[in-house]
Amino acid sequence: MSADLSIELAPRNRRGLRLANPVMTASGTFGYGTEYSELFDIQKLGSIVCKGTTLEPREGNPQPRLVETACGVVNSIGLQNIGVKALVREKAPVWAKWRVPVIVNIAGETVGEYRQLAEALNGVKGVAGLEVNISCPNVKAGGAAFGADPACAAEVTAAVRAASSLPVIVKLTPNTGDITAVARAVADAGADAVSLVNSYKAMVIDIKTRRPSLGSVTGGLSGPAIKPIALAMVYEVASAVGVPVIGCGGISNAHDALEFIMAGASAVQVGSASFLNPRTSLDVLVGIETFMEADGIKSLKEIIGAARK
Ligand SMILES: Cc1cc2nc3c(=O)[nH]c(=O)nc-3n(C[C@H](O)[C@H](O)[C@H](O)COP(=O)(O)O)c2cc1C
C-alpha cells in the first residue's frame, strides 16, 4: 500500500481544505497555474496558490523588479495582477474543472480592501481557500506592514474571517520583531492556518551607476539564502500555535521540504525554485514519496514536527 500523504489544512473550518499531498506552490512564483499546466501535470500537486490579487488590476513597480544575488533573488514586483473581477471571470471557471485545489492570495492597502476581496471571492466556484498576504503596507497607519504588528494582523484576519466561509490561511511576514506573537494573534482572530515566510526586506546596489538595482530601491529576498532562517521561524511558530502551519522559504528539493515538515509544517510551498526549474514542485513531491517509502513511513503525519519531539 502506498503511503498516505494527505493533509487537512483547515480542521476548524466547516468546508475544510484537504490536500492530497503537502506540496503547494508559493504565490507570485507560479502565476495562475495555467502557465505551468503545459509543462507538467500540475494536477498532481497538493495545491496551487495564485498570484497576489488586489481589488483593481495593478501594473506593478517600476523596472528593474528582479535582481539575482548570492543564493537568492530580490524582487519588487509590486503585486502586478489582473484584479479580482477578471480573476473571478476568467481564471476561476478554469480552476473549477481542476482536481488540484487553488487558493487565492489576496492583498490590500486597508482592512476594508481585504474585506471586499474576501466578499468578492466567497462562494466562487474554483476557489478553495484564501491566503491573506499581510506583508502589504497599511496606508492608514503610515505604511508599516499589517503583518508587522499583532493587533493590525488580527484586525485584517477578523475582517476576512467575517466576510468569507472559505478556509483562511494568513501568510506571515518575517519582517517583524516577534513572528510568533503575530501568529498567535491571527490564529486567535480566526485564521484556519498560517503560512510563513514571505520574503525578507533586502536591497542590492549597482556600484557602476551608484544606484539601487531595483526600481523601487528595496525589495524582498527569497531563495536558498533564506531557508535556514525561515526554518527557525516555522519551528517556533509551529510550537506556538494550534492551527496547521505551512512552511515556505528557499525550498528547492525534497530534503528542504522534509526539514520544514520535521520542524512542524503540515505542508510546504515551493517559490523561487520554480523559476530555475518549473517542475521543482513535482520533483519535491516525488522526493518526499521516495523518502517515506525508503524509511517505511506510512503516513506524513508520522513526521510532521518530528524534530520538535
Ligand atoms: C517574484 C516573486 C513574486 C512574489 N509575489 C508574491 C505575492 O504576490 N504574494 C505573496 O504573498 N508572496 C509573494 N511572493 C513571496 C513568495 O510567495 C514566497 O513567500 C517567498 O518567495 C519565499 O519563498 P521562496 O524562497 O521559496 O521563493 C513572491 C516572491 C517572488 C520571488
Coordinates of C-alpha atoms and ligand atoms in Angstrom, one line a residue:
M1 CA 0.0 0.0 0.0
S2 CA 1.4 3.5 -0.9
A3 CA 1.9 6.0 1.9
D4 CA -0.8 8.5 3.0
L5 CA 0.4 12.0 2.1
S6 CA -2.9 13.7 2.5
I7 CA -3.3 16.6 4.9
E8 CA -6.2 18.7 6.2
L9 CA -5.2 22.4 6.4
A10 CA -8.3 23.8 7.8
P11 CA -9.6 21.4 10.5
R12 CA -11.5 24.2 12.2
N13 CA -13.4 25.2 9.1
R14 CA -16.7 23.7 8.1
R15 CA -15.6 23.3 4.4
G16 CA -12.1 22.1 5.3
L17 CA -9.1 22.2 3.0
R18 CA -8.0 18.7 2.2
L19 CA -4.9 18.3 0.1
A20 CA -3.9 15.0 -1.5
N21 CA -0.3 15.8 -0.6
P22 CA 1.7 18.6 1.2
V23 CA 3.3 20.2 -1.8
M24 CA 2.0 23.6 -2.8
T25 CA 3.3 26.5 -5.0
A26 CA 4.1 29.9 -3.5
S27 CA 2.1 33.0 -4.5
G28 CA 3.7 35.1 -7.2
T29 CA 6.0 32.3 -8.4
F30 CA 3.5 30.1 -10.3
G31 CA 1.2 32.6 -12.0
Y32 CA -2.4 31.4 -12.1
G33 CA -1.3 27.7 -12.6
T34 CA -2.4 27.8 -16.2
E35 CA 1.0 29.0 -17.4
Y36 CA 2.6 25.8 -16.0
S37 CA -0.1 23.3 -16.9
E38 CA 1.6 22.7 -20.3
L39 CA 5.0 22.0 -18.7
F40 CA 3.9 19.1 -16.4
D41 CA 0.9 17.6 -14.7
I42 CA 0.1 20.2 -12.2
Q43 CA -3.0 18.3 -11.0
K44 CA -0.6 16.0 -9.1
L45 CA 0.3 18.9 -6.7
G46 CA -1.3 19.4 -3.3
S47 CA -2.4 22.9 -4.0
I48 CA -1.7 25.9 -6.2
V49 CA -1.6 29.4 -4.7
C50 CA -2.1 32.0 -7.3
K51 CA -0.6 35.5 -7.8
G52 CA -1.3 38.2 -5.2
T53 CA -4.7 39.6 -6.1
T54 CA -6.0 43.1 -5.4
L55 CA -9.4 44.8 -5.9
E56 CA -8.3 46.7 -9.0
P57 CA -5.8 45.5 -11.7
R58 CA -2.2 46.6 -11.0
E59 CA 0.8 47.3 -13.3
G60 CA 3.3 46.8 -10.5
N61 CA 6.5 48.6 -9.6
P62 CA 9.0 50.4 -11.9
Q63 CA 11.6 48.1 -13.6
P64 CA 14.0 46.5 -12.8
R65 CA 12.0 44.3 -10.5
L66 CA 14.1 41.2 -10.1
V67 CA 17.8 41.1 -9.2
E68 CA 19.9 37.9 -8.6
T69 CA 22.0 37.8 -5.5
A70 CA 24.1 35.2 -3.8
C71 CA 21.9 32.1 -3.3
G72 CA 18.7 34.1 -3.9
V73 CA 16.8 36.7 -5.7
V74 CA 15.5 40.2 -4.6
N75 CA 12.2 41.2 -6.1
S76 CA 9.9 44.2 -6.1
I77 CA 7.2 43.1 -8.5
G78 CA 4.6 45.3 -6.7
L79 CA 1.7 43.0 -7.0
Q80 CA 1.2 43.2 -10.7
N81 CA -2.1 41.3 -11.3
I82 CA -5.3 41.3 -13.3
G83 CA -7.6 42.3 -10.3
V84 CA -10.3 40.3 -8.6
K85 CA -13.1 40.8 -11.1
A86 CA -11.0 39.4 -14.0
L87 CA -9.8 36.6 -11.8
V88 CA -13.4 35.6 -11.0
R89 CA -14.5 35.9 -14.6
E90 CA -11.5 34.3 -16.4
K91 CA -9.5 32.1 -14.0
A92 CA -11.9 30.6 -11.5
P93 CA -14.0 28.8 -14.2
V94 CA -10.8 27.1 -15.4
W95 CA -9.8 26.1 -11.8
A96 CA -13.3 24.8 -11.1
K97 CA -12.5 21.9 -13.6
W98 CA -9.2 21.0 -11.9
R99 CA -8.6 18.3 -9.4
V100 CA -5.9 20.4 -7.6
P101 CA -7.4 23.0 -5.2
V102 CA -6.5 26.6 -6.0
I103 CA -6.0 29.1 -3.2
V104 CA -6.3 32.8 -4.0
N105 CA -3.7 35.1 -2.4
I106 CA -5.2 38.5 -1.6
A107 CA -3.5 41.8 -0.8
G108 CA -4.9 45.2 0.2
E109 CA -3.9 48.6 1.5
T110 CA -6.7 48.9 4.0
V111 CA -8.7 46.5 6.2
G112 CA -11.7 47.4 4.1
E113 CA -10.0 46.3 0.9
Y114 CA -9.2 42.9 2.4
R115 CA -12.8 42.6 3.4
Q116 CA -14.1 43.5 -0.1
L117 CA -11.7 40.9 -1.6
A118 CA -12.9 38.2 0.7
E119 CA -16.5 39.1 -0.1
A120 CA -15.9 39.0 -3.8
L121 CA -14.3 35.6 -3.6
N122 CA -16.8 34.0 -1.2
G123 CA -18.7 31.2 -2.8
V124 CA -16.8 31.5 -6.2
K125 CA -16.5 28.0 -7.8
G126 CA -12.9 27.1 -8.3
V127 CA -11.6 29.0 -5.3
A128 CA -10.8 26.5 -2.5
G129 CA -9.4 29.0 0.0
L130 CA -7.9 32.4 0.7
E131 CA -4.3 33.2 1.6
V132 CA -4.1 36.6 3.1
N133 CA -0.8 38.4 2.3
I134 CA -0.3 40.7 5.3
S135 CA 3.1 41.9 4.2
C136 CA 1.4 44.9 2.5
P137 CA 1.8 48.4 3.8
N138 CA -1.2 49.7 5.8
V139 CA -1.7 53.1 4.3
K140 CA -3.9 54.3 7.1
A141 CA -1.2 53.5 9.7
G142 CA 1.8 55.3 7.9
G143 CA 2.8 52.4 5.7
A144 CA 4.0 49.8 8.2
A145 CA 3.1 46.3 7.1
F146 CA -0.1 44.9 8.6
G147 CA 1.9 41.8 9.5
A148 CA 4.5 43.7 11.5
D149 CA 2.1 44.3 14.3
P150 CA -0.1 41.6 16.1
A151 CA -3.1 43.9 16.5
C152 CA -3.2 45.0 12.9
A153 CA -2.7 41.5 11.7
A154 CA -5.5 40.3 13.9
E155 CA -7.8 43.1 12.6
V156 CA -7.3 42.0 8.9
T157 CA -7.8 38.4 9.8
A158 CA -11.0 39.0 11.7
A159 CA -12.4 41.1 8.7
V160 CA -11.6 38.4 6.2
R161 CA -12.9 35.7 8.5
A162 CA -16.2 37.6 8.9
A163 CA -16.6 38.1 5.2
S164 CA -16.0 34.6 4.0
S165 CA -16.8 31.0 4.8
L166 CA -13.7 29.8 2.8
P167 CA -10.7 28.4 4.7
V168 CA -8.4 31.4 5.6
I169 CA -4.6 31.0 5.6
V170 CA -2.8 34.0 6.9
K171 CA 0.7 34.5 5.3
L172 CA 3.1 36.0 7.8
T173 CA 5.9 38.4 7.1
P174 CA 9.3 37.7 8.6
N175 CA 9.9 41.5 8.8
T176 CA 8.6 41.8 12.3
G177 CA 10.1 41.7 15.8
D178 CA 8.2 38.7 17.1
I179 CA 6.6 36.5 14.4
T180 CA 5.2 34.1 17.0
A181 CA 3.2 36.9 18.6
V182 CA 1.7 37.7 15.2
A183 CA 1.0 34.0 14.5
R184 CA -0.8 33.7 17.8
A185 CA -2.8 36.9 17.2
V186 CA -4.1 35.7 13.7
A187 CA -4.9 32.2 15.0
D188 CA -6.9 33.8 17.8
A189 CA -8.7 36.1 15.3
G190 CA -9.9 33.1 13.2
A191 CA -7.2 32.0 10.8
D192 CA -7.6 28.4 9.9
A193 CA -3.8 28.0 9.1
V194 CA -0.7 30.2 8.8
S195 CA 1.9 30.2 6.1
L196 CA 5.4 31.5 6.5
V197 CA 7.5 33.1 5.4
N198 CA 7.1 35.9 2.8
S199 CA 10.4 37.4 1.6
Y200 CA 12.9 39.3 3.8
K201 CA 13.4 43.1 3.2
A202 CA 16.6 43.5 1.2
M203 CA 18.4 45.6 -1.4
V204 CA 21.2 45.5 -4.0
I205 CA 23.3 48.4 -5.2
D206 CA 24.8 48.7 -8.7
I207 CA 28.3 50.1 -7.9
K208 CA 28.8 51.3 -11.5
T209 CA 25.7 53.5 -11.5
R210 CA 26.0 54.0 -7.7
R211 CA 22.2 53.5 -7.6
P212 CA 19.9 50.8 -6.1
S213 CA 19.5 48.0 -8.6
L214 CA 15.7 47.8 -8.1
G215 CA 13.4 50.4 -9.5
S216 CA 11.7 50.7 -6.1
V217 CA 15.0 50.7 -4.1
T218 CA 14.2 47.8 -1.7
G219 CA 12.5 44.5 -2.3
G220 CA 12.2 41.1 -0.8
L221 CA 14.9 38.4 -0.6
S222 CA 13.8 34.8 -1.4
G223 CA 15.5 31.6 -2.4
P224 CA 18.1 29.2 -0.7
A225 CA 19.7 32.2 1.1
I226 CA 16.6 32.5 3.5
K227 CA 16.0 28.7 4.1
P228 CA 17.6 28.3 7.5
I229 CA 16.1 31.5 8.8
A230 CA 12.7 30.6 7.6
L231 CA 13.1 27.1 9.0
A232 CA 13.7 28.5 12.5
M233 CA 10.7 30.7 12.3
V234 CA 8.5 27.8 11.2
Y235 CA 9.8 25.7 14.1
E236 CA 9.0 28.4 16.6
V237 CA 5.6 29.3 15.2
A238 CA 4.6 25.6 15.0
S239 CA 5.4 25.3 18.7
A240 CA 3.3 28.4 19.5
V241 CA 0.0 27.9 17.6
G242 CA -2.7 25.2 17.5
V243 CA -3.5 25.7 13.8
P244 CA -1.7 24.0 10.8
V245 CA 1.5 25.7 9.7
I246 CA 2.6 25.9 6.0
G247 CA 6.4 26.3 5.6
C248 CA 7.9 28.4 2.8
G249 CA 11.3 29.9 2.1
G250 CA 14.1 28.6 -0.1
I251 CA 12.7 25.2 -0.6
S252 CA 14.5 23.7 -3.7
N253 CA 14.2 20.0 -3.2
A254 CA 12.6 17.2 -1.1
H255 CA 15.4 17.4 1.5
D256 CA 14.5 21.1 2.2
A257 CA 10.8 20.3 2.3
L258 CA 11.3 17.4 4.7
E259 CA 13.2 19.8 7.0
F260 CA 10.2 22.1 7.1
I261 CA 7.8 19.2 7.7
M262 CA 10.0 17.9 10.6
A263 CA 10.1 21.5 12.0
G264 CA 6.3 21.3 12.3
A265 CA 4.9 22.3 8.8
S266 CA 1.9 20.3 7.7
A267 CA 2.5 21.5 4.1
V268 CA 5.2 23.3 2.1
Q269 CA 5.3 25.9 -0.6
V270 CA 7.8 26.0 -3.4
G271 CA 8.6 29.6 -4.6
S272 CA 11.6 31.0 -6.4
A273 CA 12.9 27.5 -7.2
S274 CA 10.2 27.2 -9.9
F275 CA 12.0 29.9 -11.8
L276 CA 15.1 27.8 -12.2
N277 CA 13.2 24.6 -12.9
P278 CA 9.4 24.9 -13.4
R279 CA 9.0 21.2 -12.3
T280 CA 10.6 21.7 -8.9
S281 CA 7.3 21.3 -7.0
L282 CA 6.6 17.9 -8.7
D283 CA 10.2 16.8 -8.0
V284 CA 9.8 17.8 -4.4
L285 CA 6.7 15.6 -4.2
V286 CA 8.3 12.6 -5.8
G287 CA 11.3 13.0 -3.4
I288 CA 9.1 13.1 -0.3
E289 CA 7.4 9.9 -1.5
T290 CA 10.7 8.2 -2.1
F291 CA 12.0 9.2 1.3
M292 CA 8.8 7.9 3.0
E293 CA 9.0 4.7 1.2
A294 CA 12.7 4.1 2.0
D295 CA 12.1 4.9 5.7
G296 CA 8.9 2.8 5.9
I297 CA 6.8 5.9 6.8
K298 CA 3.1 5.1 6.2
S299 CA 1.6 8.5 6.9
L300 CA 3.0 12.0 6.5
K301 CA 1.6 12.8 10.0
E302 CA 4.3 10.5 11.5
I303 CA 7.0 13.0 10.6
I304 CA 5.2 16.4 11.0
G305 CA 7.1 18.1 13.8
A306 CA 9.4 15.1 14.3
A307 CA 12.3 17.5 15.1
R308 CA 10.3 19.0 18.0
K309 CA 9.6 15.8 19.9
Ligands
LIG1 C1 8.7 37.2 -8.0 C2 8.0 37.0 -6.7 C3 6.7 37.4 -6.5 C4 6.0 37.2 -5.3 N1 4.7 37.6 -5.2 C5 4.1 37.3 -4.0 C6 2.7 37.7 -3.9 O1 2.1 38.2 -4.8 N2 2.1 37.4 -2.7 C7 2.7 36.8 -1.7 O2 2.1 36.5 -0.6 N3 4.0 36.4 -1.8 C8 4.7 36.6 -2.9 N4 6.0 36.2 -3.1 C9 6.7 35.5 -1.9 C10 6.7 34.0 -2.2 O3 5.4 33.5 -2.3 C11 7.5 33.3 -1.0 O4 6.8 33.6 0.2 C12 8.9 33.8 -0.9 O5 9.5 34.0 -2.2 C13 9.8 32.8 -0.1 O6 9.8 31.6 -0.8 P1 11.0 31.1 -1.8 O7 12.3 31.4 -1.1 O8 10.7 29.6 -2.0 O9 10.8 31.9 -3.0 C14 6.7 36.5 -4.3 C15 8.0 36.0 -4.4 C16 8.7 36.3 -5.6 C17 10.1 35.8 -5.8

